[in-house]
PDB file of C-alpha atoms in Angstrom:
ATOM      1  CA  ASP A   1    -118.592 152.067  -9.318  1.00 96.00           C
ATOM      2  CA  ILE A   2    -116.152 150.099  -7.162  1.00 97.00           C
ATOM      3  CA  GLN A   3    -113.997 147.643  -8.960  1.00 98.00           C
ATOM      4  CA  MET A   4    -113.514 144.419  -7.593  1.00 98.00           C
ATOM      5  CA  THR A   5    -110.280 142.514  -8.748  1.00 98.00           C
ATOM      6  CA  GLN A   6    -109.667 138.693  -7.786  1.00 98.00           C
ATOM      7  CA  SER A   7    -106.472 136.902  -8.090  1.00 98.00           C
ATOM      8  CA  PRO A   8    -105.511 134.607  -9.405  1.00 97.00           C
ATOM      9  CA  SER A   9    -107.914 134.302 -12.193  1.00 97.00           C
ATOM     10  CA  SER A  10    -107.355 130.437 -12.184  1.00 97.00           C
ATOM     11  CA  LEU A  11    -105.711 128.076  -9.789  1.00 96.00           C
ATOM     12  CA  LEU A  12    -104.576 124.543 -10.176  1.00 97.00           C
ATOM     13  CA  ALA A  13    -104.835 122.633  -6.862  1.00 97.00           C
ATOM     14  CA  SER A  14    -104.880 119.136  -5.538  1.00 96.00           C
ATOM     15  CA  THR A  15    -107.494 117.462  -3.117  1.00 96.00           C
ATOM     16  CA  GLY A  16    -106.394 118.269   0.336  1.00 96.00           C
ATOM     17  CA  ASP A  17    -104.565 121.331  -0.555  1.00 97.00           C
ATOM     18  CA  ARG A  18    -105.008 124.787   1.445  1.00 98.00           C
ATOM     19  CA  VAL A  19    -105.872 127.482  -1.040  1.00 98.00           C
ATOM     20  CA  THR A  20    -106.382 131.274  -0.675  1.00 98.00           C
ATOM     21  CA  ILE A  21    -108.199 133.365  -3.236  1.00 98.00           C
ATOM     22  CA  THR A  22    -107.673 137.172  -2.978  1.00 98.00           C
ATOM     23  CA  CYS A  23    -110.254 140.005  -3.601  1.00 98.00           C
ATOM     24  CA  ARG A  24    -109.136 143.510  -3.808  1.00 98.00           C
ATOM     25  CA  ALA A  25    -111.453 146.527  -3.960  1.00 98.00           C
ATOM     26  CA  SER A  26    -110.855 149.893  -5.753  1.00 98.00           C
ATOM     27  CA  GLN A  27    -111.809 151.662  -2.493  1.00 98.00           C
ATOM     28  CA  SER A  28    -112.480 150.850   1.166  1.00 97.00           C
ATOM     29  CA  ILE A  29    -115.590 148.625   1.527  1.00 96.00           C
ATOM     30  CA  ARG A  30    -115.038 148.063   5.286  1.00 95.00           C
ATOM     31  CA  THR A  31    -116.292 144.555   5.649  1.00 94.00           C
ATOM     32  CA  TYR A  32    -119.097 144.537   3.061  1.00 95.00           C
ATOM     33  CA  LEU A  33    -117.715 141.638   1.148  1.00 97.00           C
ATOM     34  CA  ASN A  34    -119.396 138.492   0.312  1.00 98.00           C
ATOM     35  CA  TRP A  35    -118.139 135.340  -1.418  1.00 98.00           C
ATOM     36  CA  TYR A  36    -120.047 132.995  -3.881  1.00 98.00           C
ATOM     37  CA  GLN A  37    -119.141 129.420  -5.412  1.00 98.00           C
ATOM     38  CA  GLN A  38    -120.565 128.683  -8.898  1.00 98.00           C
ATOM     39  CA  LYS A  39    -120.284 125.258 -10.501  1.00 98.00           C
ATOM     40  CA  ALA A  40    -120.729 124.782 -14.115  1.00 96.00           C
ATOM     41  CA  GLY A  41    -124.147 125.361 -15.323  1.00 96.00           C
ATOM     42  CA  LYS A  42    -125.467 126.333 -11.917  1.00 98.00           C
ATOM     43  CA  ALA A  43    -126.417 129.547 -10.081  1.00 98.00           C
ATOM     44  CA  PRO A  44    -123.933 131.108  -7.570  1.00 98.00           C
ATOM     45  CA  LYS A  45    -124.327 130.013  -4.058  1.00 98.00           C
ATOM     46  CA  LEU A  46    -123.500 132.184  -1.133  1.00 98.00           C
ATOM     47  CA  LEU A  47    -120.722 130.949   1.018  1.00 98.00           C
ATOM     48  CA  ILE A  48    -119.683 133.916   3.198  1.00 98.00           C
ATOM     49  CA  TYR A  49    -121.192 137.150   3.823  1.00 96.00           C
ATOM     50  CA  ALA A  50    -120.090 140.195   5.700  1.00 95.00           C
ATOM     51  CA  THR A  51    -116.353 139.201   4.959  1.00 97.00           C
ATOM     52  CA  SER A  52    -116.076 136.380   7.628  1.00 97.00           C
ATOM     53  CA  SER A  53    -119.610 134.812   8.261  1.00 96.00           C
ATOM     54  CA  LEU A  54    -120.189 131.520   7.148  1.00 98.00           C
ATOM     55  CA  GLN A  55    -123.523 130.751   5.398  1.00 97.00           C
ATOM     56  CA  ARG A  56    -125.792 128.122   7.099  1.00 96.00           C
ATOM     57  CA  GLY A  57    -124.745 124.777   5.574  1.00 96.00           C
ATOM     58  CA  VAL A  58    -121.373 125.597   4.451  1.00 98.00           C
ATOM     59  CA  PRO A  59    -118.451 123.702   5.504  1.00 97.00           C
ATOM     60  CA  SER A  60    -116.254 125.093   7.984  1.00 97.00           C
ATOM     61  CA  ARG A  61    -113.117 124.494   5.815  1.00 98.00           C
ATOM     62  CA  PHE A  62    -114.197 127.653   3.994  1.00 98.00           C
ATOM     63  CA  SER A  63    -113.239 130.833   5.763  1.00 98.00           C
ATOM     64  CA  GLY A  64    -113.044 134.643   5.099  1.00 98.00           C
ATOM     65  CA  GLY A  65    -111.056 137.525   6.171  1.00 98.00           C
ATOM     66  CA  GLY A  66    -109.825 141.207   5.572  1.00 98.00           C
ATOM     67  CA  SER A  67    -111.147 144.630   5.639  1.00 97.00           C
ATOM     68  CA  GLY A  68    -110.941 147.852   3.725  1.00 97.00           C
ATOM     69  CA  THR A  69    -109.716 146.977   0.413  1.00 98.00           C
ATOM     70  CA  ASP A  70    -108.095 143.528   0.750  1.00 98.00           C
ATOM     71  CA  PHE A  71    -110.045 140.152   1.444  1.00 98.00           C
ATOM     72  CA  THR A  72    -109.297 136.438   1.295  1.00 98.00           C
ATOM     73  CA  LEU A  73    -111.389 133.371   0.960  1.00 98.00           C
ATOM     74  CA  THR A  74    -109.355 130.479   2.108  1.00 98.00           C
ATOM     75  CA  ILE A  75    -110.345 126.747   1.827  1.00 98.00           C
ATOM     76  CA  SER A  76    -108.373 124.863   4.440  1.00 97.00           C
ATOM     77  CA  SER A  77    -108.224 121.368   2.878  1.00 96.00           C
ATOM     78  CA  LEU A  78    -109.790 120.939  -0.664  1.00 97.00           C
ATOM     79  CA  GLN A  79    -112.474 118.536  -1.324  1.00 97.00           C
ATOM     80  CA  PRO A  80    -113.449 117.319  -4.797  1.00 95.00           C
ATOM     81  CA  GLU A  81    -116.854 119.181  -4.590  1.00 96.00           C
ATOM     82  CA  ASP A  82    -114.893 122.504  -4.093  1.00 97.00           C
ATOM     83  CA  PHE A  83    -113.437 122.665  -7.582  1.00 94.00           C
ATOM     84  CA  ALA A  84    -115.549 125.561  -8.911  1.00 97.00           C
ATOM     85  CA  THR A  85    -115.396 129.126  -9.866  1.00 98.00           C
ATOM     86  CA  TYR A  86    -115.381 131.552  -6.773  1.00 98.00           C
ATOM     87  CA  TYR A  87    -116.673 135.213  -6.914  1.00 98.00           C
ATOM     88  CA  CYS A  88    -116.510 138.136  -4.554  1.00 98.00           C
ATOM     89  CA  GLN A  89    -119.208 140.779  -4.442  1.00 98.00           C
ATOM     90  CA  GLN A  90    -118.999 144.194  -2.493  1.00 97.00           C
ATOM     91  CA  SER A  91    -122.163 145.503  -0.913  1.00 95.00           C
ATOM     92  CA  TYR A  92    -120.724 148.829   0.446  1.00 94.00           C
ATOM     93  CA  THR A  93    -122.163 150.964  -2.241  1.00 93.00           C
ATOM     94  CA  THR A  94    -124.690 150.718  -5.082  1.00 92.00           C
ATOM     95  CA  PRO A  95    -124.059 149.502  -7.736  1.00 95.00           C
ATOM     96  CA  GLN A  96    -122.999 146.246  -5.804  1.00 95.00           C
ATOM     97  CA  THR A  97    -120.316 144.654  -8.043  1.00 98.00           C
ATOM     98  CA  PHE A  98    -118.688 141.477  -8.319  1.00 98.00           C
ATOM     99  CA  GLY A  99    -115.113 140.083  -8.982  1.00 98.00           C
ATOM    100  CA  GLN A 100    -114.440 138.677 -12.227  1.00 98.00           C
ATOM    101  CA  GLY A 101    -114.066 135.289 -10.780  1.00 98.00           C
ATOM    102  CA  THR A 102    -111.231 132.793  -9.694  1.00 98.00           C
ATOM    103  CA  LYS A 103    -111.674 129.178 -11.440  1.00 98.00           C
ATOM    104  CA  LEU A 104    -110.318 126.505  -9.111  1.00 97.00           C
ATOM    105  CA  GLU A 105    -109.242 123.398 -11.164  1.00 96.00           C
ATOM    106  CA  ILE A 106    -107.877 120.097 -10.471  1.00 90.00           C
ATOM    107  CA  LYS A 107    -104.174 119.661 -10.823  1.00 90.00           C
TER     108      LYS A 107
ATOM    109  CA  GLN B   1    -136.696 127.027   2.363  1.00 87.00           C
ATOM    110  CA  VAL B   2    -137.074 129.619  -0.340  1.00 92.00           C
ATOM    111  CA  GLN B   3    -136.838 128.493  -3.846  1.00 95.00           C
ATOM    112  CA  LEU B   4    -136.973 130.844  -6.879  1.00 97.00           C
ATOM    113  CA  GLN B   5    -137.652 130.107 -10.623  1.00 97.00           C
ATOM    114  CA  GLU B   6    -137.038 132.424 -13.699  1.00 98.00           C
ATOM    115  CA  SER B   7    -139.614 132.047 -16.732  1.00 98.00           C
ATOM    116  CA  GLY B   8    -139.624 133.999 -20.012  1.00 97.00           C
ATOM    117  CA  PRO B   9    -138.577 134.008 -23.664  1.00 97.00           C
ATOM    118  CA  GLY B  10    -135.159 132.598 -24.233  1.00 96.00           C
ATOM    119  CA  LEU B  11    -134.848 134.757 -27.494  1.00 98.00           C
ATOM    120  CA  VAL B  12    -135.608 138.375 -27.882  1.00 98.00           C
ATOM    121  CA  LYS B  13    -135.092 140.685 -31.222  1.00 98.00           C
ATOM    122  CA  PRO B  14    -132.899 143.723 -30.954  1.00 98.00           C
ATOM    123  CA  SER B  15    -134.758 146.877 -29.897  1.00 98.00           C
ATOM    124  CA  GLU B  16    -137.751 144.807 -28.211  1.00 98.00           C
ATOM    125  CA  THR B  17    -138.244 144.548 -24.510  1.00 98.00           C
ATOM    126  CA  LEU B  18    -136.823 141.606 -22.509  1.00 98.00           C
ATOM    127  CA  SER B  19    -139.549 140.269 -20.052  1.00 98.00           C
ATOM    128  CA  LEU B  20    -138.963 137.789 -17.357  1.00 98.00           C
ATOM    129  CA  SER B  21    -140.700 136.518 -14.110  1.00 98.00           C
ATOM    130  CA  CYS B  22    -139.513 134.962 -11.124  1.00 98.00           C
ATOM    131  CA  SER B  23    -141.912 132.673  -8.997  1.00 97.00           C
ATOM    132  CA  VAL B  24    -141.011 132.320  -5.552  1.00 96.00           C
ATOM    133  CA  SER B  25    -141.972 129.679  -2.881  1.00 94.00           C
ATOM    134  CA  VAL B  26    -142.539 131.858   0.153  1.00 87.00           C
ATOM    135  CA  ALA B  27    -145.928 132.310   1.934  1.00 82.00           C
ATOM    136  CA  SER B  28    -145.592 136.054   1.356  1.00 89.00           C
ATOM    137  CA  ILE B  29    -143.560 137.640  -1.375  1.00 92.00           C
ATOM    138  CA  SER B  30    -143.829 141.016   0.387  1.00 91.00           C
ATOM    139  CA  SER B  31    -141.829 139.704   3.250  1.00 91.00           C
ATOM    140  CA  TYR B  32    -138.674 139.904   1.492  1.00 93.00           C
ATOM    141  CA  HIS B  33    -136.390 142.086  -0.879  1.00 94.00           C
ATOM    142  CA  TRP B  34    -135.753 140.677  -4.495  1.00 97.00           C
ATOM    143  CA  SER B  35    -133.105 141.143  -6.931  1.00 98.00           C
ATOM    144  CA  TRP B  36    -132.234 140.503 -10.506  1.00 98.00           C
ATOM    145  CA  ILE B  37    -128.537 139.917 -11.536  1.00 98.00           C
ATOM    146  CA  ARG B  38    -127.180 138.668 -14.877  1.00 98.00           C
ATOM    147  CA  GLN B  39    -124.104 136.958 -16.217  1.00 98.00           C
ATOM    148  CA  SER B  40    -122.368 137.020 -19.556  1.00 97.00           C
ATOM    149  CA  ALA B  41    -119.005 136.136 -20.703  1.00 93.00           C
ATOM    150  CA  GLY B  42    -118.183 139.792 -21.522  1.00 90.00           C
ATOM    151  CA  ARG B  43    -119.526 141.479 -18.371  1.00 92.00           C
ATOM    152  CA  GLY B  44    -119.172 138.831 -15.679  1.00 96.00           C
ATOM    153  CA  LEU B  45    -121.875 139.003 -12.907  1.00 98.00           C
ATOM    154  CA  GLU B  46    -123.762 142.285 -12.966  1.00 98.00           C
ATOM    155  CA  TRP B  47    -126.424 143.465 -10.558  1.00 98.00           C
ATOM    156  CA  ILE B  48    -129.571 144.986 -12.343  1.00 98.00           C
ATOM    157  CA  GLY B  49    -131.741 146.079  -9.550  1.00 97.00           C
ATOM    158  CA  HIS B  50    -133.627 145.483  -6.198  1.00 95.00           C
ATOM    159  CA  ILE B  51    -137.378 145.565  -5.548  1.00 96.00           C
ATOM    160  CA  TYR B  52    -137.767 146.127  -1.883  1.00 93.00           C
ATOM    161  CA  LYS B  53    -140.619 144.366   0.039  1.00 90.00           C
ATOM    162  CA  SER B  54    -142.138 147.913   0.194  1.00 90.00           C
ATOM    163  CA  GLY B  55    -142.596 147.707  -3.687  1.00 91.00           C
ATOM    164  CA  SER B  56    -140.011 150.464  -4.140  1.00 94.00           C
ATOM    165  CA  THR B  57    -137.038 149.867  -6.590  1.00 96.00           C
ATOM    166  CA  ASN B  58    -133.479 150.641  -6.983  1.00 95.00           C
ATOM    167  CA  TYR B  59    -131.691 149.935 -10.318  1.00 97.00           C
ATOM    168  CA  ASN B  60    -128.065 149.887 -11.475  1.00 97.00           C
ATOM    169  CA  PRO B  61    -127.462 153.619 -12.811  1.00 97.00           C
ATOM    170  CA  SER B  62    -125.842 151.791 -15.937  1.00 97.00           C
ATOM    171  CA  LEU B  63    -129.182 150.134 -16.837  1.00 98.00           C
ATOM    172  CA  LYS B  64    -131.727 152.468 -14.972  1.00 97.00           C
ATOM    173  CA  SER B  65    -133.149 154.016 -18.260  1.00 97.00           C
ATOM    174  CA  ARG B  66    -134.218 150.810 -19.547  1.00 98.00           C
ATOM    175  CA  VAL B  67    -135.232 148.750 -16.372  1.00 98.00           C
ATOM    176  CA  THR B  68    -138.546 148.237 -14.768  1.00 98.00           C
ATOM    177  CA  MET B  69    -139.223 145.772 -11.817  1.00 98.00           C
ATOM    178  CA  SER B  70    -142.447 145.040 -10.270  1.00 97.00           C
ATOM    179  CA  VAL B  71    -144.121 142.491  -7.918  1.00 96.00           C
ATOM    180  CA  ASP B  72    -147.346 140.705  -8.330  1.00 94.00           C
ATOM    181  CA  THR B  73    -148.098 139.627  -4.989  1.00 92.00           C
ATOM    182  CA  SER B  74    -151.328 137.731  -5.916  1.00 92.00           C
ATOM    183  CA  LYS B  75    -149.173 135.500  -8.056  1.00 93.00           C
ATOM    184  CA  GLY B  76    -146.122 135.337  -5.900  1.00 94.00           C
ATOM    185  CA  GLN B  77    -143.928 136.756  -8.680  1.00 96.00           C
ATOM    186  CA  PHE B  78    -141.737 139.649  -9.400  1.00 97.00           C
ATOM    187  CA  SER B  79    -140.712 140.787 -12.949  1.00 98.00           C
ATOM    188  CA  LEU B  80    -138.113 142.289 -14.805  1.00 98.00           C
ATOM    189  CA  ASN B  81    -138.568 144.384 -18.047  1.00 98.00           C
ATOM    190  CA  LEU B  82    -135.590 145.572 -19.907  1.00 98.00           C
ATOM    191  CA  SER B  83    -136.346 147.558 -22.848  1.00 98.00           C
ATOM    192  CA  SER B  84    -134.281 148.578 -26.256  1.00 98.00           C
ATOM    193  CA  VAL B  85    -132.050 145.463 -25.956  1.00 98.00           C
ATOM    194  CA  THR B  86    -129.169 144.833 -28.037  1.00 98.00           C
ATOM    195  CA  ALA B  87    -126.795 141.929 -28.367  1.00 97.00           C
ATOM    196  CA  ALA B  88    -125.089 143.260 -25.167  1.00 97.00           C
ATOM    197  CA  ASP B  89    -127.968 142.308 -23.040  1.00 98.00           C
ATOM    198  CA  THR B  90    -127.494 138.590 -24.036  1.00 98.00           C
ATOM    199  CA  ALA B  91    -126.893 136.785 -20.626  1.00 98.00           C
ATOM    200  CA  VAL B  92    -127.979 134.299 -18.135  1.00 98.00           C
ATOM    201  CA  TYR B  93    -130.482 136.072 -15.877  1.00 98.00           C
ATOM    202  CA  TYR B  94    -130.833 135.309 -12.322  1.00 98.00           C
ATOM    203  CA  CYS B  95    -133.333 136.176  -9.628  1.00 98.00           C
ATOM    204  CA  ALA B  96    -132.288 136.157  -6.170  1.00 98.00           C
ATOM    205  CA  ARG B  97    -133.475 137.050  -2.626  1.00 97.00           C
ATOM    206  CA  ALA B  98    -131.540 140.196  -1.443  1.00 95.00           C
ATOM    207  CA  VAL B  99    -130.802 139.879   2.207  1.00 93.00           C
ATOM    208  CA  PRO B 100    -129.778 143.250   3.894  1.00 89.00           C
ATOM    209  CA  ALA B 101    -126.589 143.319   6.167  1.00 84.00           C
ATOM    210  CA  GLY B 102    -128.669 145.107   8.817  1.00 80.00           C
ATOM    211  CA  ALA B 103    -132.080 146.908   9.379  1.00 74.00           C
ATOM    212  CA  GLY B 104    -132.187 149.881   7.089  1.00 72.00           C
ATOM    213  CA  LEU B 105    -128.853 149.195   5.447  1.00 76.00           C
ATOM    214  CA  GLU B 106    -128.504 149.347   1.708  1.00 77.00           C
ATOM    215  CA  ARG B 107    -126.045 146.660   1.830  1.00 86.00           C
ATOM    216  CA  TRP B 108    -126.937 143.246   0.587  1.00 91.00           C
ATOM    217  CA  TRP B 109    -125.909 139.747  -0.111  1.00 96.00           C
ATOM    218  CA  PHE B 110    -127.831 137.396  -2.334  1.00 97.00           C
ATOM    219  CA  ASP B 111    -129.372 134.095  -1.296  1.00 96.00           C
ATOM    220  CA  PRO B 112    -130.681 131.950  -2.720  1.00 97.00           C
ATOM    221  CA  TRP B 113    -130.473 132.296  -6.436  1.00 98.00           C
ATOM    222  CA  GLY B 114    -132.852 130.918  -8.922  1.00 98.00           C
ATOM    223  CA  GLN B 115    -131.330 128.520 -11.442  1.00 98.00           C
ATOM    224  CA  GLY B 116    -131.189 131.214 -14.151  1.00 98.00           C
ATOM    225  CA  THR B 117    -132.399 131.597 -17.744  1.00 98.00           C
ATOM    226  CA  LEU B 118    -130.349 132.236 -20.871  1.00 98.00           C
ATOM    227  CA  VAL B 119    -131.844 135.137 -22.907  1.00 98.00           C
ATOM    228  CA  THR B 120    -130.307 135.780 -26.387  1.00 98.00           C
ATOM    229  CA  VAL B 121    -130.831 138.871 -28.107  1.00 98.00           C
ATOM    230  CA  SER B 122    -130.821 138.212 -31.896  1.00 97.00           C
ATOM    231  CA  SER B 123    -132.811 138.818 -34.991  1.00 97.00           C
TER     232      SER B 123
END
């Protein structure tokens, strides 16, 4: 299975900050990388698919990049509703696998 | 807008079979592909398997020997059976629509998800 490793595991930030979360795959996954946001007690919500395509309705302050093994999720200016846990997911091979999550908390 | 809702027992005894259903709000459940995903503190998010709009299935190899998925088009539901459960199968179980990255590609993202249902395995 492809292992997905996110860093950091947790992140303290303030409203208005620019933050970047990294996801590394154990082998190349080309650009088959998706990002999800999960708030406490809720299901994950798709933010970005295929590395950099913003899901409909997701604010443009979210962006994704990368290819091969290294990927990023960037939030350009944190809003209060962005404090949540973020997960990456590779869809290059079966079984699709997820990162362990990055918890974004208010400083 | 597609909506999904899981249902089933919240408590299952060890060695028994976990059975869940997912009701979907689409005119034709056979128009889409569907998945089950679970989340636990120990394993994080884990893809369980797909059921394609053709009715064929693809399971996570780690669970393949214990998993069965099916679709009931008349009820607009798809289901998950996981046999011989242990405490390690305790998790929140989600159903989700599996969206392919392109026609014929076995590459997926999941959108939307159901709200999830907690299943505890305990005697």
